[in-house]
Amino acid sequence: MELPQKKKRISHELTNSQPSNRAATPSTSSNVPAGGAGGAGGFVEGSIVRISMHNFLTYDHSEVFPGPKLNMIVGANGTGKSSIVCAICLGLAGKTAVLGRGDKVGLYVKRGCNKGSVEIELFRASGNLIITREIQVENNQSSWMLNKKHSSQKAVEEAVKELHIQVGNLCQFLPQEKVGEFAKMSKIELLEATEKSVGPPEMYEFHCELKTFRSKERDLENVCKEKANFLEKAKQRNERNKLDVERYYMKKRHLDRIQMLEKKKPLVEYETCRKELEGVKKDREEMKRKLRSLKDAQEPLIRKIRSVESQLQPIEQQMREKTASIREVSQKCKQKHDQLELRSKEVDDIRQDLSLKQTEEVDRQKRIGHTQLMIRDLQKELQNMNSMEDVTPQIEAVNAELRTIQEEKAKLESESLDLRRDKDEAYGEFKRLQNRLRSLEDMMKVKEDKLRTRFRDTYTALMWLRKNRDRFEGNVHEPMMLVINVRDARHAKYIESHIPLNDLRAFVFQRQQDMERFMEEVRDSQKLRVNSVIAPAESCSTRPPSRSLETLKHYGFFSYLRELFDAPEEVMSYLCHQYKVNDVPVGTDKTKNMIEKVIKEVQLRMIYTAEEKYTVKRSFYSNNVVSSNSALRPSQFLTTAVDADERRHLEEQMRAAERQLQRIDERMAAIREQQARLERRDNELRAKKKKLSELKGKKRQLEQKISTKQDSLRQMEQSEINLETVEQETNAKIAAVNNKKVAIMEEYLSHMQTKAKLSMEKVYLALQSAGLSAEKTKLETDCRDGSSELKQAEVAYKKLDQIKNNLLNTCKTLMRRVSEICNVIPGETAVPEELHTAFKQLPDTLDEIDAMLNEEKTRAECFTGLSDAVVEEYNRREQEIQNLEKELDDKTNALTTYRRNIAEAKERWLNPLKLLVDQINERFSDFFRSMQCAGEVDLHSENEEEYDKYGIRIQVKFRSNAQMHELTPHHQSGGERSVSTMLYLMALQELNRCPFRVVDEINQGMDPVNERRVFDIVVRSACGVNTSQYFFITPKLLQNLQYAAQMTILCVHNGPHMLQPNKWREKDFLRRARRTRRRHVS
């Protein structure tokens, strides 16, 4: 697949799509003069004069030589037209994101090659600029050259920018994958792209500067507003705090007076306490002399009491010793008593051992007798067993029958396993069908939810119908939107556009009386707003269309409406009768593209294309055909499809699965019954076999039992106990223990006698102690009566001494406190002169000082909620207010400066921009008027001061009876958006300061009429005198188009027999064409 190596510029005029006989003159980049914009070659600064591609996308090697004006690149899809667009973008340092294809540049190298290259030659007055880009697949990197010299990508970008080339601007470079994005551009984005494309270089810079200024202005306004608010609040807060500061100083005066009173109070307290101490000292000395005379009178009685106490002390000591001895002897008596009890218990244990051995001997005799009896019985039974017949043949017969039963059980078990597997598979299939049916029911639930949300009355009537369906004789169908199932959700929009919403929510009845009964209930009784229709008496559901679909397929029609959905018989009959769904065809974009031919030739009253509905009528008076079209609305109710055939098929499959499960269960029950019967027979045979085996082994068991019992008997006979010997040994042990008890008893009696003697001695000592104690008590009573006055004197003396000590400590404490508070030098009592002067103004008594102190404290307490922080905060805020006022002045001056700069920048930017937009609007409107349509371009802004919200608004109107609508990705059709985009780009063509423009396959969505009009506009605009280079890429062109001499048509050929570029000879092709024409003429 190659393009011709030479430049093929068809510069002559072509009419009626027939080329003239003049051959094109080939030229290369070396032929292009290095003149200015109006040079001999017609190229403007930065235009493309040559494109060379090597191992790039679909090309092995090819060179393209575009013309200076309009370049039509034509070729079938897939031949490589868009590859030329990619080469222009990537060769001029464009990003891959601009193309909307692969994100890595290595993907643009031809498959199977390690590297590829693109070379673009740009016209420049000072000498053409050649940019070469070589792409490496392995590391996805590129190397650059400028005029055959190695360079960097940044240098290439700077060179391209100097020539005003912007491949990232959709207003200059619009690749195929980005055509739809142009209409999606916001007004703001479109304005910026237009400024970059056709505005002066400084226009976009002024715009950015304005946006920056405006942003800073908003920030300054916010700062000024915040500071002004903060300043006002600070002033108000300080004004409120001013009264608190005054109250604070009043409170401080009261607190100072309280402090001075509290300083004088300790001094007054000290003087009072000192005077009281002197008086107490005098009273204490007087009491001390009185106490001494009373003590001299009591001395004789005290000496007698001391003599009695000296006699009483030895007796009490002897009594304590006797008590200790008695306690020790009592302990020994207790020990001997415990020993006696222990020996008695030992005798009881010896006698218990004797009793146990006697019992053991009696039990042994009983066991011997019982064992001898059992041996005789076993021997007798063994004699009887010898006379019985052999049971071995019977056991073998039972074993044979058991084997047969086991084989039958194994067969039944194997069959049971197979049945269980079959049941599991059948149950799994049943659950799968059940889940699928449930999912279909869930889809129906979704449709019911939509009905409930939009039509509450209809949903209420539906619920009533489901509960009372037995009241109707004929078929009653639920609302059509529930029973209609669109086979493909994409086709739901046709059905909803064709059937009115009132019928979609209507109930369908087979009989008239059923409908009347239903409406009487739900409409008259329940007051519900519902719709109902009745199906035709004669079914119309299979009525054939007026024309076979095969005759319509070449127009792009693929189906009639009836074949796009399923519905019950009566519903389909009603729709065919009422809305002719059997005779309304549905077409595609192909139908849209040839709609005029379709309307003229098909002669159907209603047809659908991919996105529109056409209604065709014939005038009763003029017999002219009049058509109207409307855009299809997106489907709301029928997108959720429930396949009724699939649902019926699933229900039949579920019933079949249930029957299969029932058959399997019945067979498994029969197998279980057979298994139970075989199990019972097996148990019977095993019991019989066990019984026979027991009979066979019983003789051997009897012999073993007899032998075991005889051995046991011998052991019991050998273990005889001699009771007489045991009794003798027991009596000897008891006698020895009794001898020990006698010795212990003798010691016990000796200790008891010692205890009695000590107790008598203690009694004698107690009597002596009692006599002396009585004498001492009498003397103490006499002494106590005589010393009552002495004790009172002692108490009084101690009290005075305690008071004196307390007062002395208090004086010392008060003196230290006075020294600390009043700064008195240690050892002196005089206060400083300044305090002495202040103290003179204060009361001199404690009561007066306390009264004044309480009064001052009460007054100070009235000033609540005040502290030093209030005054500090007040002073600090005063300083802040001064600082804020200065900052606010600075910010206000800066804001004024910014607003002055904004006004100057706005004038430099907005006036040229309005003029530019007016020029674009003039050309855009002229283009639309030439197409019998209307279009406007204006500068749009909701707020003149918000410069980042300015944008270009495009409004178009394609029908005379419609209103102007803004160009959006959703309101206009694809063809209308393409026309608007193309005409906007053409409106920029004469204003454009960029050297070339690229538009790739923008005419694909246009109808033939608009495409022809747009083509004429493109030719007129792009081939003008002061226009730049234009690339228009398209896979096809309409017939009978008008061409201009300034156009260059580049045909892209592709195929397995494509000639190499060096073998391309245009003269040979023309010579062959002339010979062929002469042969046809002759």
mmCIF file of C-alpha atoms in Angstrom, residues 60-334:
data_model
loop_
_atom_site.group_PDB
_atom_site.id
_atom_site.type_symbol
_atom_site.label_atom_id
_atom_site.label_comp_id
_atom_site.label_asym_id
_atom_site.label_seq_id
_atom_site.Cartn_x
_atom_site.Cartn_y
_atom_site.Cartn_z
ATOM 1 C CA ASP A 60 6.520 0.821 4.152
ATOM 2 C CA HIS A 61 7.708 4.035 2.523
ATOM 3 C CA SER A 62 5.794 6.918 1.026
ATOM 4 C CA GLU A 63 6.018 10.654 0.408
ATOM 5 C CA VAL A 64 3.110 13.077 0.212
ATOM 6 C CA PHE A 65 3.334 16.512 -1.446
ATOM 7 C CA PRO A 66 0.307 18.573 -0.368
ATOM 8 C CA GLY A 67 -0.760 21.803 -2.058
ATOM 9 C CA PRO A 68 -0.790 25.260 -0.449
ATOM 10 C CA LYS A 69 -4.615 25.509 -0.243
ATOM 11 C CA LEU A 70 -7.270 22.815 0.109
ATOM 12 C CA ASN A 71 -5.959 19.246 0.110
ATOM 13 C CA MET A 72 -8.610 16.531 -0.335
ATOM 14 C CA ILE A 73 -7.169 13.183 0.869
ATOM 15 C CA VAL A 74 -9.542 10.534 -0.492
ATOM 16 C CA GLY A 75 -9.439 6.784 -0.129
ATOM 17 C CA ALA A 76 -11.419 3.800 1.045
ATOM 18 C CA ASN A 77 -11.552 2.919 4.720
ATOM 19 C CA GLY A 78 -8.366 1.221 5.893
ATOM 20 C CA THR A 79 -6.150 2.467 3.079
ATOM 21 C CA GLY A 80 -4.100 4.803 5.309
ATOM 22 C CA LYS A 81 -5.676 8.260 5.191
ATOM 23 C CA SER A 82 -5.635 8.682 8.964
ATOM 24 C CA SER A 83 -2.039 7.436 8.988
ATOM 25 C CA ILE A 84 -1.089 10.692 7.232
ATOM 26 C CA VAL A 85 -2.879 12.621 10.012
ATOM 27 C CA CYS A 86 -0.944 10.628 12.631
ATOM 28 C CA ALA A 87 2.319 11.381 10.786
ATOM 29 C CA ILE A 88 1.573 15.131 10.837
ATOM 30 C CA CYS A 89 0.782 15.073 14.568
ATOM 31 C CA LEU A 90 3.703 12.936 15.736
ATOM 32 C CA GLY A 91 6.160 14.499 13.269
ATOM 33 C CA LEU A 92 5.417 17.945 14.733
ATOM 34 C CA ALA A 93 6.051 16.799 18.357
ATOM 35 C CA GLY A 94 2.363 16.239 19.099
ATOM 36 C CA LYS A 95 1.205 13.947 21.923
ATOM 37 C CA THR A 96 -0.348 10.557 21.234
ATOM 38 C CA ALA A 97 -3.352 11.590 23.343
ATOM 39 C CA VAL A 98 -4.278 14.097 20.619
ATOM 40 C CA LEU A 99 -4.881 11.228 18.186
ATOM 41 C CA GLY A 100 -6.997 9.141 20.577
ATOM 42 C CA ARG A 101 -5.331 5.915 19.425
ATOM 43 C CA GLY A 102 -2.452 4.103 21.126
ATOM 44 C CA ASP A 103 -0.891 5.809 24.124
ATOM 45 C CA LYS A 104 2.656 4.683 23.261
ATOM 46 C CA VAL A 105 4.495 6.123 20.299
ATOM 47 C CA GLY A 106 6.004 2.693 19.540
ATOM 48 C CA LEU A 107 2.546 1.447 18.545
ATOM 49 C CA TYR A 108 2.668 3.701 15.467
ATOM 50 C CA VAL A 109 5.582 1.767 13.940
ATOM 51 C CA LYS A 110 4.511 -0.747 11.313
ATOM 52 C CA ARG A 111 3.980 -4.199 12.780
ATOM 53 C CA GLY A 112 7.028 -6.417 12.471
ATOM 54 C CA CYS A 113 9.499 -3.509 12.255
ATOM 55 C CA ASN A 114 11.896 -2.375 14.967
ATOM 56 C CA LYS A 115 11.779 1.301 14.097
ATOM 57 C CA GLY A 116 9.997 3.781 11.893
ATOM 58 C CA SER A 117 10.372 7.431 10.961
ATOM 59 C CA VAL A 118 8.398 10.488 9.914
ATOM 60 C CA GLU A 119 9.865 13.493 8.108
ATOM 61 C CA ILE A 120 7.944 16.718 7.583
ATOM 62 C CA GLU A 121 9.160 19.701 5.557
ATOM 63 C CA LEU A 122 7.646 23.045 6.526
ATOM 64 C CA PHE A 123 7.717 26.166 4.384
ATOM 65 C CA ARG A 124 9.721 29.004 5.903
ATOM 66 C CA ALA A 125 10.745 32.289 4.254
ATOM 67 C CA SER A 126 14.303 32.015 5.509
ATOM 68 C CA GLY A 127 14.570 28.445 4.247
ATOM 69 C CA ASN A 128 12.383 25.391 4.647
ATOM 70 C CA LEU A 129 12.473 23.554 8.006
ATOM 71 C CA ILE A 130 12.827 19.748 7.889
ATOM 72 C CA ILE A 131 11.791 17.889 11.069
ATOM 73 C CA THR A 132 12.689 14.195 11.326
ATOM 74 C CA ARG A 133 11.458 11.853 14.065
ATOM 75 C CA GLU A 134 12.755 8.296 14.335
ATOM 76 C CA ILE A 135 10.730 5.995 16.649
ATOM 77 C CA GLN A 136 12.264 2.956 18.401
ATOM 78 C CA VAL A 137 9.812 0.169 19.262
ATOM 79 C CA GLU A 138 11.982 -1.572 21.858
ATOM 80 C CA ASN A 139 12.291 1.291 24.347
ATOM 81 C CA ASN A 140 9.387 3.419 23.042
ATOM 82 C CA GLN A 141 11.760 6.371 22.556
ATOM 83 C CA SER A 142 12.220 8.884 19.760
ATOM 84 C CA SER A 143 15.226 10.676 18.284
ATOM 85 C CA TRP A 144 14.839 14.078 16.601
ATOM 86 C CA MET A 145 16.569 15.974 13.816
ATOM 87 C CA LEU A 146 16.200 19.553 12.617
ATOM 88 C CA ASN A 147 17.426 20.070 9.027
ATOM 89 C CA LYS A 148 19.254 16.720 9.184
ATOM 90 C CA LYS A 149 21.040 17.654 12.432
ATOM 91 C CA HIS A 150 20.389 15.885 15.713
ATOM 92 C CA SER A 151 18.280 17.884 18.101
ATOM 93 C CA SER A 152 16.036 17.529 21.154
ATOM 94 C CA GLN A 153 12.277 17.323 21.402
ATOM 95 C CA LYS A 154 12.182 20.623 23.285
ATOM 96 C CA ALA A 155 14.017 22.370 20.431
ATOM 97 C CA VAL A 156 11.536 20.879 17.936
ATOM 98 C CA GLU A 157 8.596 22.055 20.055
ATOM 99 C CA GLU A 158 10.058 25.581 20.185
ATOM 100 C CA ALA A 159 10.560 25.618 16.399
ATOM 101 C CA VAL A 160 6.989 24.439 15.813
ATOM 102 C CA LYS A 161 5.646 26.995 18.282
ATOM 103 C CA GLU A 162 7.466 29.828 16.465
ATOM 104 C CA LEU A 163 5.522 28.866 13.288
ATOM 105 C CA HIS A 164 2.202 29.076 15.233
ATOM 106 C CA ILE A 165 1.495 25.352 14.819
ATOM 107 C CA GLN A 166 -0.731 23.844 17.546
ATOM 108 C CA VAL A 167 -1.471 20.188 16.887
ATOM 109 C CA GLY A 168 -3.076 19.927 20.338
ATOM 110 C CA ASN A 169 -5.702 22.561 19.475
ATOM 111 C CA LEU A 170 -8.928 21.026 18.120
ATOM 112 C CA CYS A 171 -9.620 24.270 16.253
ATOM 113 C CA GLN A 172 -6.514 23.603 14.158
ATOM 114 C CA PHE A 173 -6.002 19.851 14.287
ATOM 115 C CA LEU A 174 -9.116 17.637 14.461
ATOM 116 C CA PRO A 175 -8.294 13.914 14.029
ATOM 117 C CA GLN A 176 -10.964 11.298 13.362
ATOM 118 C CA GLU A 177 -11.120 10.016 16.950
ATOM 119 C CA LYS A 178 -11.532 13.584 18.309
ATOM 120 C CA VAL A 179 -14.386 14.782 16.061
ATOM 121 C CA GLY A 180 -16.973 13.924 18.711
ATOM 122 C CA GLU A 181 -14.962 15.699 21.407
ATOM 123 C CA PHE A 182 -15.203 19.071 19.621
ATOM 124 C CA ALA A 183 -18.944 19.233 20.355
ATOM 125 C CA LYS A 184 -18.223 18.100 23.923
ATOM 126 C CA MET A 185 -15.894 21.044 24.503
ATOM 127 C CA SER A 186 -17.271 23.483 27.034
ATOM 128 C CA LYS A 187 -17.728 27.134 26.105
ATOM 129 C CA ILE A 188 -14.659 27.985 28.164
ATOM 130 C CA GLU A 189 -12.497 25.367 26.421
ATOM 131 C CA LEU A 190 -13.750 26.503 22.996
ATOM 132 C CA LEU A 191 -12.824 30.118 23.786
ATOM 133 C CA GLU A 192 -9.300 29.153 24.844
ATOM 134 C CA ALA A 193 -8.837 26.979 21.752
ATOM 135 C CA THR A 194 -10.103 29.809 19.514
ATOM 136 C CA GLU A 195 -7.800 32.361 21.172
ATOM 137 C CA LYS A 196 -4.813 30.104 20.642
ATOM 138 C CA SER A 197 -5.834 29.345 17.062
ATOM 139 C CA VAL A 198 -6.902 32.647 15.499
ATOM 140 C CA GLY A 199 -6.262 35.349 18.085
ATOM 141 C CA PRO A 200 -3.136 37.456 18.282
ATOM 142 C CA PRO A 201 -0.317 35.810 20.237
ATOM 143 C CA GLU A 202 -0.842 38.152 23.166
ATOM 144 C CA MET A 203 -4.640 37.559 23.398
ATOM 145 C CA TYR A 204 -4.427 34.251 25.230
ATOM 146 C CA GLU A 205 -1.629 35.633 27.422
ATOM 147 C CA PHE A 206 -3.819 38.635 28.317
ATOM 148 C CA HIS A 207 -6.679 36.234 29.130
ATOM 149 C CA CYS A 208 -4.477 34.150 31.417
ATOM 150 C CA GLU A 209 -3.138 37.334 32.991
ATOM 151 C CA LEU A 210 -6.701 38.568 33.578
ATOM 152 C CA LYS A 211 -7.688 35.279 35.205
ATOM 153 C CA THR A 212 -4.640 35.501 37.460
ATOM 154 C CA PHE A 213 -5.375 39.131 38.314
ATOM 155 C CA ARG A 214 -9.016 38.292 39.010
ATOM 156 C CA SER A 215 -8.026 35.375 41.235
ATOM 157 C CA LYS A 216 -5.656 37.595 43.190
ATOM 158 C CA GLU A 217 -8.312 40.335 43.295
ATOM 159 C CA ARG A 218 -10.805 37.852 44.815
ATOM 160 C CA ASP A 219 -8.169 36.812 47.324
ATOM 161 C CA LEU A 220 -7.462 40.447 48.210
ATOM 162 C CA GLU A 221 -11.192 41.221 48.460
ATOM 163 C CA ASN A 222 -11.641 38.264 50.783
ATOM 164 C CA VAL A 223 -8.602 39.323 52.821
ATOM 165 C CA CYS A 224 -9.842 42.926 53.080
ATOM 166 C CA LYS A 225 -13.318 41.769 53.989
ATOM 167 C CA GLU A 226 -11.992 39.373 56.615
ATOM 168 C CA LYS A 227 -9.656 41.970 58.097
ATOM 169 C CA ALA A 228 -12.410 44.627 58.141
ATOM 170 C CA ASN A 229 -14.798 42.225 59.861
ATOM 171 C CA PHE A 230 -12.097 41.159 62.296
ATOM 172 C CA LEU A 231 -11.193 44.798 63.007
ATOM 173 C CA GLU A 232 -14.831 45.722 63.658
ATOM 174 C CA LYS A 233 -15.299 42.730 65.945
ATOM 175 C CA ALA A 234 -12.059 43.544 67.799
ATOM 176 C CA LYS A 235 -13.215 47.135 68.374
ATOM 177 C CA GLN A 236 -16.626 45.978 69.591
ATOM 178 C CA ARG A 237 -15.038 43.399 71.869
ATOM 179 C CA ASN A 238 -12.602 45.974 73.326
ATOM 180 C CA GLU A 239 -15.452 48.432 73.867
ATOM 181 C CA ARG A 240 -17.285 45.762 75.825
ATOM 182 C CA ASN A 241 -14.134 45.014 77.853
ATOM 183 C CA LYS A 242 -13.479 48.685 78.729
ATOM 184 C CA LEU A 243 -16.013 48.623 81.608
ATOM 185 C CA ASP A 244 -14.446 45.406 82.867
ATOM 186 C CA VAL A 245 -11.044 47.107 82.988
ATOM 187 C CA GLU A 246 -12.448 49.987 85.068
ATOM 188 C CA ARG A 247 -14.099 47.532 87.454
ATOM 189 C CA TYR A 248 -10.803 45.662 87.608
ATOM 190 C CA TYR A 249 -8.947 48.724 88.914
ATOM 191 C CA MET A 250 -11.700 49.396 91.482
ATOM 192 C CA LYS A 251 -11.393 45.854 92.700
ATOM 193 C CA LYS A 252 -7.605 46.241 92.844
ATOM 194 C CA ARG A 253 -7.946 49.209 95.250
ATOM 195 C CA HIS A 254 -10.111 47.117 97.577
ATOM 196 C CA LEU A 255 -7.652 44.260 97.360
ATOM 197 C CA ASP A 256 -4.753 46.591 98.257
ATOM 198 C CA ARG A 257 -6.623 47.746 101.373
ATOM 199 C CA ILE A 258 -7.369 44.128 102.273
ATOM 200 C CA GLN A 259 -3.691 43.365 101.895
ATOM 201 C CA MET A 260 -2.703 46.221 104.246
ATOM 202 C CA LEU A 261 -5.299 45.123 106.831
ATOM 203 C CA GLU A 262 -4.013 41.587 106.657
ATOM 204 C CA LYS A 263 -0.471 42.915 107.265
ATOM 205 C CA LYS A 264 -1.490 44.944 110.348
ATOM 206 C CA LYS A 265 -3.708 42.226 111.815
ATOM 207 C CA PRO A 266 -0.769 39.883 112.784
ATOM 208 C CA LEU A 267 0.984 42.812 114.507
ATOM 209 C CA VAL A 268 -2.097 43.636 116.595
ATOM 210 C CA GLU A 269 -2.588 39.943 117.365
ATOM 211 C CA TYR A 270 1.057 39.719 118.521
ATOM 212 C CA GLU A 271 0.723 42.621 120.962
ATOM 213 C CA THR A 272 -2.529 41.212 122.376
ATOM 214 C CA CYS A 273 -0.993 37.748 122.793
ATOM 215 C CA ARG A 274 2.183 39.143 124.444
ATOM 216 C CA LYS A 275 0.192 41.025 127.092
ATOM 217 C CA GLU A 276 -1.888 37.931 127.842
ATOM 218 C CA LEU A 277 1.321 35.837 128.236
ATOM 219 C CA GLU A 278 2.709 38.168 130.928
ATOM 220 C CA GLY A 279 -0.460 37.743 133.038
ATOM 221 C CA VAL A 280 -0.411 33.927 132.735
ATOM 222 C CA LYS A 281 3.220 33.749 133.867
ATOM 223 C CA LYS A 282 2.377 35.563 137.152
ATOM 224 C CA ASP A 283 -0.572 33.211 137.903
ATOM 225 C CA ARG A 284 1.617 30.123 137.201
ATOM 226 C CA GLU A 285 4.345 31.144 139.704
ATOM 227 C CA GLU A 286 1.784 31.709 142.471
ATOM 228 C CA MET A 287 0.191 28.275 141.899
ATOM 229 C CA LYS A 288 3.614 26.608 141.934
ATOM 230 C CA ARG A 289 4.311 27.894 145.493
ATOM 231 C CA LYS A 290 0.928 26.616 146.775
ATOM 232 C CA LEU A 291 1.520 23.115 145.295
ATOM 233 C CA ARG A 292 4.878 22.779 146.999
ATOM 234 C CA SER A 293 3.364 23.370 150.560
ATOM 235 C CA LEU A 294 0.596 20.743 149.961
ATOM 236 C CA LYS A 295 3.112 18.079 148.936
ATOM 237 C CA ASP A 296 5.122 18.518 152.182
ATOM 238 C CA ALA A 297 1.962 17.724 154.268
ATOM 239 C CA GLN A 298 1.286 14.322 152.480
ATOM 240 C CA GLU A 299 4.771 12.735 152.871
ATOM 241 C CA PRO A 300 4.145 10.294 156.003
ATOM 242 C CA LEU A 301 1.166 8.470 154.429
ATOM 243 C CA ILE A 302 3.083 7.940 151.255
ATOM 244 C CA ARG A 303 5.980 6.248 153.117
ATOM 245 C CA LYS A 304 3.553 3.686 154.764
ATOM 246 C CA ILE A 305 1.980 2.835 151.394
ATOM 247 C CA ARG A 306 5.402 2.165 149.921
ATOM 248 C CA SER A 307 6.240 -0.222 152.832
ATOM 249 C CA VAL A 308 3.088 -2.290 152.205
ATOM 250 C CA GLU A 309 3.829 -2.429 148.496
ATOM 251 C CA SER A 310 7.349 -3.793 149.215
ATOM 252 C CA GLN A 311 5.802 -6.722 151.222
ATOM 253 C CA LEU A 312 3.095 -7.413 148.596
ATOM 254 C CA GLN A 313 5.396 -7.731 145.614
ATOM 255 C CA PRO A 314 7.246 -11.026 146.648
ATOM 256 C CA ILE A 315 3.930 -12.753 147.423
ATOM 257 C CA GLU A 316 2.505 -11.866 144.009
ATOM 258 C CA GLN A 317 5.722 -13.165 142.393
ATOM 259 C CA GLN A 318 5.360 -16.553 144.188
ATOM 260 C CA MET A 319 1.724 -16.773 143.064
ATOM 261 C CA ARG A 320 2.756 -16.283 139.446
ATOM 262 C CA GLU A 321 5.367 -19.045 139.759
ATOM 263 C CA LYS A 322 2.826 -21.464 141.299
ATOM 264 C CA THR A 323 0.399 -20.731 138.458
ATOM 265 C CA ALA A 324 3.093 -21.568 135.870
ATOM 266 C CA SER A 325 3.941 -24.862 137.646
ATOM 267 C CA ILE A 326 0.262 -25.886 137.812
ATOM 268 C CA ARG A 327 -0.076 -25.137 134.056
ATOM 269 C CA GLU A 328 2.975 -27.335 133.285
ATOM 270 C CA VAL A 329 1.718 -30.294 135.395
ATOM 271 C CA SER A 330 -1.729 -30.018 133.748
ATOM 272 C CA GLN A 331 -0.117 -30.286 130.328
ATOM 273 C CA LYS A 332 1.676 -33.497 131.349
ATOM 274 C CA CYS A 333 -1.591 -34.987 132.635
ATOM 275 C CA LYS A 334 -3.237 -34.253 129.288
#
